[in-house]
Amino acid sequence: MILIVSIDFDQSTYEVANWIKYISNSDLLIINENNHIKELSVTIEPNGESEVKISTSNRAKIDLKAIDSIWMRKGSIIFEDQLNETGISQIDLISKRDISAIIDFIYFLLDSKKVIGELNNAEINKFIVLKEAAIVGLSIPQTLITNRKKYLDKYFKGNYVIAKSISNIQFYTKKFSCNGYTKRIENSIIPEEFIISLTQKEVVKKYELRIFFLNGKFFASAIFSQSNDKTNLDFRNYDQKKPNRIVPYILPKFIEKKLTVLMRKLGLKTGSIDMIVNSNGDYIFLEVNPAGQFGMISKPCNFFLEREIAQNLLSIENGKM
Amino acid sequence: MKYFNLFACCKLVKGSFRSVIIDLQRGIYEAIPNDLYELINVSRGKSKEELENFYEKENHSVIHEYFNFLIDREYGFWCNSLDEFHRFPDIREEWDLPFPLSNVIIDIGSDSAIDYLNLIDQIINLRIPHLQIRALIDIDFSIIESMVIACERSNVNTVQILIPYPKNEVPILRLKKIVRKNVRINSLIFHSSPYSKVVKVIDKLSYIVFTKKHFTSLDDCGIVSKKYFCPNLNHFVESKNFNTCLNRKISIDAYGEIRNCPSMKTSFGNIKYKSLVEVLNEEGFKSLWKITKDKIDVCKDCEFRYLCTDCRANIKDTSNIYSQPAKCNYNPYICKWKGQKGYITVEKWRKNNTQ
């Protein structure tokens, strides 16, 4: 059986699931908010063995032993109890902690299976990633984490500076929405003191690279976002009328080698890597997202990444490695 | 040294008289002279300077004009080195879909021996994403409604319903309710209506359409027109590999006969006695799926071949399955549509040119 942990209405999940069903007769379980865990039984036997049985909203009991491979797409395993809060904050807090411990234990048990993605789903630390990237020999933008203008001025000496999110932000309130996109800092309106921020020297790019990495394989694409004012700092400010060019790209071997070492160091089997090619043709590493979007390069470049992931999950299953 | 690179999403297709450049990402296309097609091909991997040496001096201004045009339209860009040029490969021209069939058409008539709910069950088991239900005669809408409801929680993604304008009043409120409730229905079309009207049910998702057009036979099928051109990657790569009209399609007519397409003569059996899976596994059912435009007479010389639709049911020469669609009114040898000044048929043109 293949397990996919995801969020509701995720297009990539739906497409990978279709490929799995098309390629094989393998059983498939998708856990998300809509199909969360309702019943649970976990044993820890005196001999050290464990047995986990769950049943979800729309399925009969499943023995975790039957799971051969897992794709941690997005989100986490969800328990029905998590969705029912008592309203008493102390109790809800304890309940949250307890559930989190149980889920951690389930992930611990699943760790022996073949997994694509990150089991514990911990967000990756951007600072550690940047430092490791520099250590393996990749170029990175000059980076400063600060909350004072004086340090900005001193470090960047009047160069263009961008601010980007430290963790992945995206939320909506009734009053405003926040997307966490990268923006250029307008030096004239920056106050002396501000919230702690991740700032980098702006890199003048020829094009951006969005690279999907899956078990040692690279699927790279170039995004021509520079010529469009809307997208030159962050291509996610999509221009619907004149969409940016997204075309397949072949990475130089020396970059692939360094990225492979970096991914191994970070313990990532998959992820979406962002890089920039500047006007001199240098490769500059920006970040890696363990659960990054790949649909936006898969379709325009005809990569069939959804099928690739399905095959990956299945070959692992067939091979019983 | 500068090297011109066409964006991989901009495809060149050479026709007998002119070429076309298809922008698969932005969904547009435009005709270009074959000279420009040749220039782009020759320029691959050659620097601007090398090109200028390659061509006579008197051609240089035309070459500059051509490149300015390509850059202006954002069809391509300049690379700074040969190494950079080679980092941009072509888009793989593969087509695939995670379903054994993509479209199914069910025609409903007055044959009460057909079990439509069982048919829907078969469609769900085959995970066919697109369903079209058509009625040639005024039928009880509740049959269709029960078929759509049966699709709930299935892989059937879109349902299109085509029925005649009823003799009695149209219960528009009830229909709107049904369409709104069943999100799979993207359009409910009344043909042979006394008026034309579009009723929006859910914005950009579902519509009820009244059209004056009559839909009493299958003659509407197989029309070739610019209107039906599809400048997108999926259609482009599918037409390179398959017949876009027949590939992964199936239909069941009002008498239960199972065909690849409603207009084709060959029946692969009757749904009353045979399952869709049995037909799908039958030798011969997929036999025409690989007739690409490159194999079809006249089409293979046409610059629009990967944009266009096809039809294997209505063809000019019924004894030759590779013959041109009968309803094509374009002559690619002179680049004129019927009605345009100077148009002559392909047949006439061929006669003139073999003499």
XYZ file of C-alpha atoms in Angstrom:
676
model
C 0.000 0.000 0.000
C 1.054 3.547 -0.729
C 0.363 6.329 1.727
C 0.148 9.976 0.711
C -0.031 12.593 3.435
C -1.344 15.844 2.022
C -3.769 18.718 2.343
C -7.265 18.960 0.857
C -7.748 19.994 -2.785
C -4.087 19.619 -3.704
C -3.831 19.251 -7.470
C -0.447 17.494 -7.410
C -1.740 14.901 -4.944
C -4.711 14.223 -7.180
C -2.499 13.817 -10.239
C 0.067 11.547 -8.578
C -2.807 9.431 -7.227
C -4.173 9.105 -10.767
C -0.828 7.886 -12.049
C -0.548 5.364 -9.222
C -3.989 3.989 -10.088
C -3.142 3.941 -13.798
C 0.212 2.211 -13.470
C -0.653 -0.375 -10.854
C -3.369 -2.035 -8.835
C -1.622 -1.013 -5.652
C -3.775 0.072 -2.758
C -3.601 3.798 -2.042
C -4.414 5.752 1.100
C -4.507 9.529 1.170
C -4.590 11.192 4.573
C -5.641 14.836 4.697
C -8.066 17.027 6.632
C -10.932 15.481 4.752
C -9.795 11.919 5.384
C -8.196 12.094 8.817
C -7.565 9.427 11.440
C -10.661 8.565 13.441
C -9.724 5.398 15.302
C -6.269 4.489 16.497
C -4.575 1.619 18.283
C -0.824 1.555 18.863
C 0.868 -1.217 20.785
C 4.374 -1.436 22.185
C 5.016 -5.119 22.881
C 7.505 -6.424 25.459
C 9.542 -7.822 22.548
C 9.896 -4.345 21.100
C 7.460 -4.892 18.268
C 4.776 -2.349 17.554
C 1.496 -2.603 15.796
C -0.406 0.424 14.561
C -3.967 0.170 13.374
C -5.888 3.159 12.163
C -9.164 3.872 10.518
C -9.856 7.052 8.656
C -13.014 9.003 7.866
C -13.811 7.089 4.718
C -11.975 3.808 5.053
C -11.913 0.612 7.014
C -9.066 -0.325 9.338
C -5.538 -0.129 8.006
C -2.528 -1.882 9.465
C 0.520 0.345 9.118
C 2.536 -2.777 8.304
C 0.749 -2.892 4.945
C 2.272 0.435 3.931
C 5.243 0.038 1.612
C 6.021 3.591 0.653
C 5.010 7.055 1.721
C 4.869 10.424 0.001
C 4.864 13.259 2.508
C 3.390 15.809 0.155
C 2.127 18.540 2.466
C 0.649 18.968 5.903
C 0.757 16.183 8.446
C -1.207 13.191 9.650
C -4.300 14.599 11.288
C -6.186 13.200 14.197
C -9.859 13.742 14.674
C -9.186 14.917 18.268
C -7.106 17.761 16.871
C -10.136 19.103 15.132
C -12.292 19.028 18.288
C -11.046 21.616 20.740
C -12.603 21.844 24.169
C -12.157 25.582 24.418
C -10.285 25.179 27.694
C -6.839 26.342 26.697
C -4.875 24.282 29.223
C -6.580 21.067 28.174
C -6.273 21.842 24.475
C -2.593 22.579 24.922
C -1.937 19.272 26.685
C -4.022 17.422 24.125
C -2.073 19.029 21.315
C 1.229 18.020 22.895
C 0.051 14.462 23.494
C -1.204 14.035 19.957
C 1.984 15.469 18.612
C 3.952 12.870 20.596
C 1.800 10.081 19.187
C 2.161 11.349 15.637
C 5.922 11.619 16.141
C 5.927 7.990 17.255
C 3.969 6.931 14.170
C 6.505 8.767 12.007
C 9.293 7.060 13.947
C 7.764 3.700 13.054
C 7.241 4.700 9.438
C 10.848 5.793 9.142
C 11.896 2.239 8.222
C 9.722 2.465 5.101
C 10.711 4.197 1.909
C 9.720 7.811 2.194
C 9.628 10.652 -0.336
C 9.570 13.951 1.504
C 10.078 14.738 5.155
C 8.354 12.598 7.772
C 8.485 14.978 10.683
C 7.586 17.805 8.337
C 9.768 20.228 10.257
C 10.325 23.405 8.335
C 13.839 23.696 7.100
C 16.046 26.442 8.536
C 16.933 28.849 5.741
C 20.073 30.090 7.505
C 21.509 26.609 7.951
C 20.717 25.817 4.323
C 22.520 28.943 3.106
C 25.561 28.228 5.238
C 25.736 24.604 4.125
C 25.308 25.685 0.498
C 28.246 28.061 0.808
C 30.321 25.348 2.479
C 29.741 22.874 -0.395
C 30.996 25.583 -2.740
C 27.833 27.104 -4.135
C 27.637 30.870 -4.533
C 25.067 32.501 -2.306
C 23.922 36.125 -2.039
C 25.463 38.243 0.719
C 23.071 37.717 3.620
C 22.303 39.706 6.772
C 19.818 38.996 9.505
C 19.147 42.152 11.453
C 16.595 44.451 13.037
C 18.557 47.743 12.779
C 19.023 50.035 9.796
C 22.557 50.918 10.804
C 23.679 47.330 10.185
C 21.925 47.297 6.831
C 23.741 50.439 5.718
C 27.079 49.213 6.959
C 26.832 45.740 5.448
C 25.309 46.491 2.049
C 26.901 49.917 1.489
C 24.105 51.322 -0.633
C 23.591 48.292 -2.892
C 20.077 47.190 -3.702
C 18.795 44.947 -0.934
C 15.891 42.554 -0.852
C 13.945 41.227 2.138
C 12.545 37.720 2.100
C 10.554 35.583 4.480
C 12.453 33.635 7.121
C 9.863 30.894 7.389
C 7.187 30.140 4.873
C 4.475 32.695 5.385
C 1.095 32.715 3.833
C -2.036 33.831 5.605
C -5.202 35.716 5.064
C -7.179 37.836 7.483
C -10.319 39.795 6.827
C -8.254 42.978 6.702
C -5.244 41.888 4.672
C -3.401 38.958 3.208
C 0.269 38.187 3.538
C 2.096 36.188 0.897
C 5.711 36.362 2.070
C 7.003 37.273 -1.400
C 10.428 38.782 -1.822
C 10.538 42.578 -2.015
C 13.206 45.201 -2.582
C 13.913 47.384 0.446
C 13.261 51.080 -0.153
C 16.099 52.533 1.853
C 14.428 55.916 2.254
C 11.398 54.558 4.083
C 13.177 52.069 6.319
C 12.982 53.071 9.992
C 15.992 52.810 12.293
C 14.435 49.819 14.044
C 12.300 47.097 12.506
C 11.187 43.535 12.999
C 13.992 41.024 12.655
C 14.435 40.367 8.953
C 16.329 38.295 6.439
C 17.996 40.601 3.936
C 20.182 39.854 0.941
C 22.076 41.789 -1.663
C 19.930 41.850 -4.769
C 21.255 39.666 -7.561
C 20.694 40.925 -11.079
C 19.427 37.829 -12.780
C 19.327 36.758 -16.363
C 16.877 34.052 -15.415
C 15.835 32.005 -12.440
C 16.189 28.266 -12.116
C 13.556 26.143 -10.450
C 14.972 22.664 -9.990
C 13.003 19.682 -8.814
C 15.224 17.079 -7.182
C 13.983 13.528 -6.722
C 16.200 10.723 -5.470
C 19.342 11.914 -7.231
C 17.615 13.098 -10.432
C 17.391 16.767 -11.447
C 14.548 18.311 -13.403
C 15.583 21.878 -14.075
C 13.719 24.730 -15.660
C 14.630 28.319 -16.440
C 12.112 31.022 -15.660
C 12.554 34.265 -17.578
C 11.155 36.575 -14.968
C 13.674 39.387 -15.307
C 12.222 41.221 -18.277
C 8.855 41.623 -16.607
C 8.589 44.334 -13.915
C 5.906 42.372 -12.156
C 8.035 39.297 -11.691
C 11.634 40.431 -11.635
C 11.944 40.094 -7.855
C 9.552 37.227 -7.275
C 8.082 35.226 -10.146
C 5.103 34.304 -7.982
C 3.652 37.720 -8.839
C 2.361 35.955 -11.944
C 1.522 37.989 -14.989
C -1.516 36.207 -16.397
C -1.554 38.027 -19.713
C 2.073 37.488 -20.547
C 3.182 34.541 -18.463
C 6.924 34.238 -17.900
C 8.730 31.848 -20.139
C 9.326 28.552 -18.355
C 11.509 26.188 -20.370
C 13.577 23.060 -19.652
C 17.186 23.659 -18.643
C 20.264 21.460 -18.393
C 22.339 22.120 -15.290
C 26.122 21.988 -15.541
C 27.522 18.835 -13.991
C 29.553 20.781 -11.415
C 26.382 22.432 -10.100
C 24.541 19.087 -9.993
C 27.437 17.608 -8.007
C 27.383 20.413 -5.449
C 23.603 20.293 -5.128
C 23.732 16.525 -4.635
C 26.225 16.955 -1.796
C 24.075 19.718 -0.282
C 20.890 17.653 -0.415
C 22.683 14.716 1.174
C 24.011 16.976 3.931
C 20.533 18.323 4.559
C 19.122 14.803 4.527
C 16.672 15.614 1.757
C 15.635 13.015 -0.821
C 13.450 15.494 -2.635
C 12.929 19.212 -2.818
C 12.538 22.243 -5.029
C 15.739 24.244 -5.383
C 15.742 27.908 -6.379
C 18.779 29.390 -8.072
C 19.609 32.418 -10.151
C 21.804 32.742 -13.206
C 23.153 36.275 -13.200
C 24.186 38.365 -16.167
C 27.750 36.987 -15.958
C 26.448 33.426 -16.170
C 27.230 32.630 -12.522
C 24.993 30.255 -10.603
C 23.711 31.607 -7.297
C 21.914 29.368 -4.850
C 18.900 30.862 -3.079
C 17.037 28.176 -1.199
C 15.555 24.719 -1.122
C 11.998 23.884 -0.249
C 11.474 20.256 0.856
C 7.778 20.318 -0.121
C 8.026 22.691 -3.026
C 5.599 23.076 -5.872
C 6.616 21.186 -8.962
C 3.418 21.372 -10.997
C 4.389 24.803 -12.223
C 7.469 23.380 -13.979
C 6.130 19.902 -14.711
C 3.375 21.045 -17.073
C 5.133 23.715 -19.177
C 8.318 21.627 -19.510
C 6.391 18.381 -20.132
C 8.437 16.661 -17.403
C 5.655 14.319 -16.189
C 6.908 14.786 -12.625
C 3.611 13.489 -11.257
C 4.186 10.209 -13.107
C 7.825 10.225 -12.000
C 6.784 10.433 -8.336
C 4.164 7.717 -8.805
C 6.736 5.427 -10.446
C 9.163 6.195 -7.697
C 6.654 5.247 -5.018
C 5.708 2.105 -6.933
C 9.159 0.863 -7.816
C 10.059 1.165 -4.188
C 6.986 -0.872 -3.429
C 7.624 -3.495 -6.097
C 11.264 -3.777 -5.210
C 10.476 -4.241 -1.488
C 13.824 -2.710 -0.717
C 29.428 36.063 -29.337
C 25.677 35.950 -29.386
C 23.590 32.888 -30.199
C 19.903 33.101 -30.908
C 17.724 30.667 -29.005
C 14.057 30.055 -29.634
C 12.163 29.468 -26.376
C 11.404 25.744 -26.184
C 7.713 26.560 -25.803
C 7.663 28.275 -29.198
C 7.395 25.638 -31.880
C 8.037 26.040 -35.569
C 5.968 24.045 -38.014
C 6.872 24.100 -41.663
C 4.157 23.875 -44.280
C 4.340 23.515 -48.009
C 4.102 27.256 -48.674
C 4.709 28.961 -45.349
C 5.397 28.113 -41.719
C 3.755 28.859 -38.446
C 5.218 29.695 -35.067
C 3.117 28.376 -32.192
C 3.546 29.922 -28.760
C 2.377 26.984 -26.676
C 2.648 28.855 -23.381
C 0.735 31.943 -24.373
C -1.715 30.086 -26.593
C -1.135 32.041 -29.792
C 0.237 31.315 -33.249
C 1.213 33.306 -36.278
C 2.208 32.557 -39.838
C 5.806 33.215 -40.838
C 7.560 32.856 -44.174
C 9.476 29.647 -44.817
C 12.587 31.820 -45.134
C 12.363 32.677 -41.472
C 11.839 29.030 -40.631
C 15.030 28.196 -42.517
C 16.927 31.043 -40.884
C 16.027 29.854 -37.377
C 17.066 26.304 -38.263
C 20.341 27.418 -39.789
C 21.033 29.724 -36.849
C 20.899 26.940 -34.277
C 24.308 26.814 -32.642
C 25.731 29.523 -34.911
C 26.822 32.889 -33.589
C 25.476 36.098 -35.059
C 28.837 36.674 -36.745
C 28.948 33.169 -38.203
C 25.453 33.703 -39.605
C 26.455 36.947 -41.218
C 29.336 35.181 -42.913
C 26.987 32.438 -44.000
C 24.554 34.748 -45.743
C 25.219 37.275 -48.524
C 25.622 40.858 -47.405
C 22.436 41.977 -49.148
C 20.435 39.627 -46.879
C 21.820 41.024 -43.627
C 19.159 43.672 -43.153
C 16.393 41.063 -43.579
C 18.125 38.813 -41.053
C 18.296 41.685 -38.571
C 14.646 42.420 -39.133
C 13.728 38.788 -38.559
C 15.670 38.576 -35.296
C 14.200 41.853 -34.094
C 10.764 40.438 -34.792
C 11.508 37.247 -32.827
C 12.923 39.150 -29.852
C 10.094 41.668 -29.963
C 7.443 38.969 -29.797
C 9.432 37.231 -27.038
C 9.717 34.074 -29.147
C 13.375 33.826 -28.344
C 16.406 35.362 -26.628
C 20.119 35.812 -27.093
C 22.568 33.511 -25.363
C 26.031 34.806 -24.533
C 27.859 31.614 -25.389
C 27.477 28.306 -27.168
C 27.567 26.625 -23.773
C 24.573 28.642 -22.628
C 22.802 27.894 -25.914
C 23.123 24.162 -25.324
C 21.704 24.414 -21.790
C 18.248 24.945 -23.307
C 16.955 21.639 -24.666
C 13.720 21.100 -26.583
C 10.554 20.200 -24.723
C 10.118 16.436 -24.762
C 7.417 15.637 -27.314
C 5.807 12.909 -25.254
C 2.086 12.625 -24.602
C 0.527 10.536 -21.864
C -2.492 10.558 -19.613
C -3.176 8.577 -16.425
C -6.492 7.225 -17.729
C -7.213 4.433 -20.233
C -9.802 6.703 -21.866
C -10.219 10.465 -21.607
C -13.641 11.121 -23.131
C -16.876 9.223 -23.408
C -19.995 10.267 -25.313
C -23.341 8.697 -24.499
C -26.230 9.264 -26.868
C -29.633 8.650 -25.370
C -32.622 7.728 -27.493
C -35.661 5.616 -26.817
C -34.024 2.218 -26.315
C -35.252 1.221 -22.865
C -33.129 -1.923 -22.801
C -29.952 0.057 -22.089
C -28.985 0.189 -18.423
C -27.505 3.691 -18.165
C -26.615 3.465 -14.485
C -24.627 0.324 -15.142
C -22.878 2.165 -17.956
C -21.989 4.999 -15.570
C -20.580 2.388 -13.166
C -18.324 1.095 -15.940
C -17.204 4.644 -16.740
C -16.371 5.273 -13.083
C -14.396 2.024 -12.865
C -12.416 3.042 -15.947
C -11.868 6.460 -14.323
C -12.818 8.359 -17.496
C -12.567 12.084 -16.635
C -14.819 13.657 -19.270
C -18.374 12.640 -20.010
C -20.779 14.026 -22.577
C -24.426 13.016 -22.490
C -26.496 13.839 -25.564
C -30.127 13.377 -26.404
C -31.357 13.638 -29.950
C -34.999 13.553 -28.889
C -36.948 15.100 -26.022
C -36.330 12.720 -23.115
C -37.074 12.627 -19.423
C -34.358 14.773 -17.806
C -34.455 12.675 -14.636
C -32.567 9.888 -16.463
C -29.697 12.291 -17.069
C -29.926 13.680 -13.560
C -29.611 10.216 -12.038
C -26.590 9.520 -14.250
C -24.860 12.679 -13.044
C -25.689 11.964 -9.415
C -24.197 8.477 -9.856
C -20.886 10.155 -10.780
C -20.545 11.657 -7.318
C -17.284 10.806 -5.546
C -15.894 9.429 -8.812
C -13.089 10.359 -11.137
C -15.553 11.793 -13.646
C -14.448 15.414 -13.653
C -16.640 17.167 -16.152
C -20.048 16.430 -17.562
C -21.496 18.175 -20.576
C -25.156 17.689 -21.410
C -26.642 18.383 -24.814
C -30.423 18.042 -25.172
C -33.126 19.415 -27.459
C -35.220 22.381 -26.394
C -38.245 20.746 -24.763
C -41.781 20.911 -26.078
C -42.989 22.006 -22.680
C -41.680 24.961 -20.743
C -38.042 24.882 -19.580
C -37.969 24.493 -15.795
C -35.024 26.865 -15.602
C -35.007 27.267 -11.819
C -35.037 23.529 -11.257
C -32.273 23.069 -13.826
C -30.134 25.789 -12.303
C -30.481 24.047 -8.978
C -29.431 20.708 -10.458
C -26.433 22.238 -12.244
C -25.344 24.138 -9.135
C -25.613 21.045 -6.961
C -23.692 18.825 -9.349
C -20.422 20.669 -9.781
C -19.324 18.213 -12.454
C -21.773 19.650 -14.939
C -19.922 22.427 -16.726
C -22.522 23.007 -19.377
C -26.099 22.106 -20.091
C -26.893 22.960 -23.683
C -30.329 23.149 -25.260
C -30.091 22.820 -29.005
C -32.847 23.688 -31.506
C -33.911 26.454 -29.143
C -36.140 29.294 -30.442
C -33.650 31.790 -28.961
C -29.958 32.065 -28.030
C -29.064 32.743 -24.437
C -26.324 31.920 -21.917
C -27.298 31.556 -18.283
C -24.360 31.642 -15.906
C -24.806 29.245 -12.989
C -21.407 29.347 -11.290
C -18.995 31.900 -12.701
C -16.391 30.303 -14.979
C -17.551 26.864 -13.929
C -21.012 26.117 -15.212
C -23.468 27.447 -17.742
C -26.855 26.703 -19.199
C -26.788 27.507 -22.892
C -29.659 27.884 -25.356
C -28.625 27.667 -28.983
C -30.672 27.926 -32.164
C -28.412 25.343 -33.774
C -30.060 22.059 -34.652
C -28.418 18.919 -33.530
C -30.395 16.185 -35.154
C -27.674 14.181 -36.812
C -23.965 13.729 -36.639
C -23.255 15.946 -39.624
C -21.797 18.616 -37.379
C -18.891 16.355 -36.680
C -15.529 16.709 -38.337
C -15.633 20.394 -39.125
C -12.166 21.800 -39.714
C -11.867 25.468 -38.917
C -9.489 28.008 -37.429
C -12.058 28.335 -34.655
C -11.120 24.883 -33.377
C -7.354 25.375 -33.440
C -5.662 24.501 -30.145
C -2.338 26.314 -29.673
C -1.318 24.503 -26.491
C 1.337 21.999 -25.442
C -1.040 19.148 -24.693
C -2.662 19.267 -28.119
C 0.667 19.792 -29.859
C 2.361 16.752 -28.369
C -0.766 14.641 -28.671
C -1.027 15.406 -32.392
C 2.638 14.568 -32.856
C 1.995 11.104 -31.446
C -1.689 10.317 -31.847
C -4.880 11.126 -33.667
C -6.332 13.839 -31.445
C -9.868 13.053 -32.512
C -9.836 9.330 -31.731
C -7.072 8.775 -29.188
C -8.523 7.498 -25.884
C -12.090 8.303 -26.902
C -15.165 6.079 -26.804
C -18.847 6.495 -27.539
C -22.099 4.643 -27.061
C -24.889 5.475 -29.464
C -28.637 5.577 -28.786
C -28.938 1.860 -29.645
C -26.029 0.877 -27.434
C -23.464 0.401 -30.192
C -19.935 1.043 -28.934
C -17.636 2.990 -31.219
C -14.373 4.889 -31.058
C -16.280 8.006 -32.116
C -20.001 8.473 -32.757
C -19.433 9.218 -36.438
C -17.365 6.130 -37.200
C -19.098 3.225 -38.940
C -17.373 0.373 -37.133
C -19.142 -0.853 -34.023
C -17.189 -2.935 -31.551
C -20.293 -4.450 -29.995
C -23.381 -3.444 -28.068
C -23.319 -2.214 -24.480
C -26.235 -4.538 -23.726
C -23.974 -7.533 -24.268
C -20.448 -6.229 -24.009
C -18.564 -4.163 -21.435
C -16.437 -1.121 -22.175
C -13.381 -2.934 -20.793
C -13.931 -5.813 -23.224
C -14.104 -3.363 -26.117
C -11.053 -1.493 -24.896
C -9.037 -4.713 -24.888
C -10.276 -5.721 -28.292
C -7.770 -5.818 -31.074
C -8.667 -3.122 -33.533
C -10.358 -0.697 -31.170
C -7.195 1.391 -30.945
C -6.135 0.766 -34.541
C -6.664 4.343 -35.718
C -5.261 6.087 -32.644
C -1.795 6.345 -34.158
C -2.843 8.027 -37.390
C -1.050 11.283 -36.797
C -1.351 14.370 -38.963
C 2.084 13.552 -40.350
C 0.577 10.470 -41.997
C -2.501 12.132 -43.456
C -2.635 13.267 -47.062
C -2.556 17.078 -47.460
C -2.510 17.593 -43.672
C 1.114 16.484 -43.628
C 1.931 19.450 -45.884
C -0.088 21.924 -43.835
C 1.500 24.410 -41.433
C -1.514 24.104 -39.113
C -1.229 20.336 -38.667
C -0.402 20.355 -34.931
C -2.953 23.040 -34.118
C -5.821 21.512 -35.987
C -8.454 18.924 -35.158
C -8.925 15.822 -37.259
C -11.733 13.583 -38.402
C -11.406 10.027 -39.674
C -15.150 9.527 -40.160
C -15.729 12.078 -42.894
C -12.792 11.819 -45.252
C -12.379 12.773 -48.910
C -11.502 9.317 -50.146
C -13.372 6.666 -48.168
C -11.112 3.930 -49.552
C -8.038 5.545 -48.018
C -7.999 5.945 -44.227
C -5.095 8.392 -44.590
C -7.173 10.694 -46.742
C -7.784 14.377 -45.901
C -10.772 15.341 -43.687
C -13.706 15.912 -46.038
C -14.755 19.130 -44.370
C -11.402 20.872 -44.568
C -11.692 24.054 -46.595
C -8.069 25.050 -46.452
C -5.559 24.688 -49.226
C -2.081 24.641 -47.660
C -0.375 24.748 -51.068
C -1.626 28.285 -51.662
C -2.452 29.184 -48.024
C -6.036 30.138 -48.675
C -9.324 29.247 -47.046
C -12.430 28.672 -49.110
C -14.047 32.026 -49.729
C -10.748 33.875 -49.853
C -9.769 35.492 -53.120
C -7.854 33.123 -55.336
C -8.888 29.989 -53.465
C -8.940 26.778 -55.414
C -9.457 23.290 -54.033
C -6.520 21.035 -53.313
C -7.758 18.683 -56.050
C -7.824 21.450 -58.624
C -4.473 22.766 -57.488
C -2.949 19.305 -57.836
C -4.395 18.921 -61.307
C -2.965 22.274 -62.368
C 0.426 21.445 -60.957
C 0.844 17.986 -62.424
C 0.090 19.133 -65.962
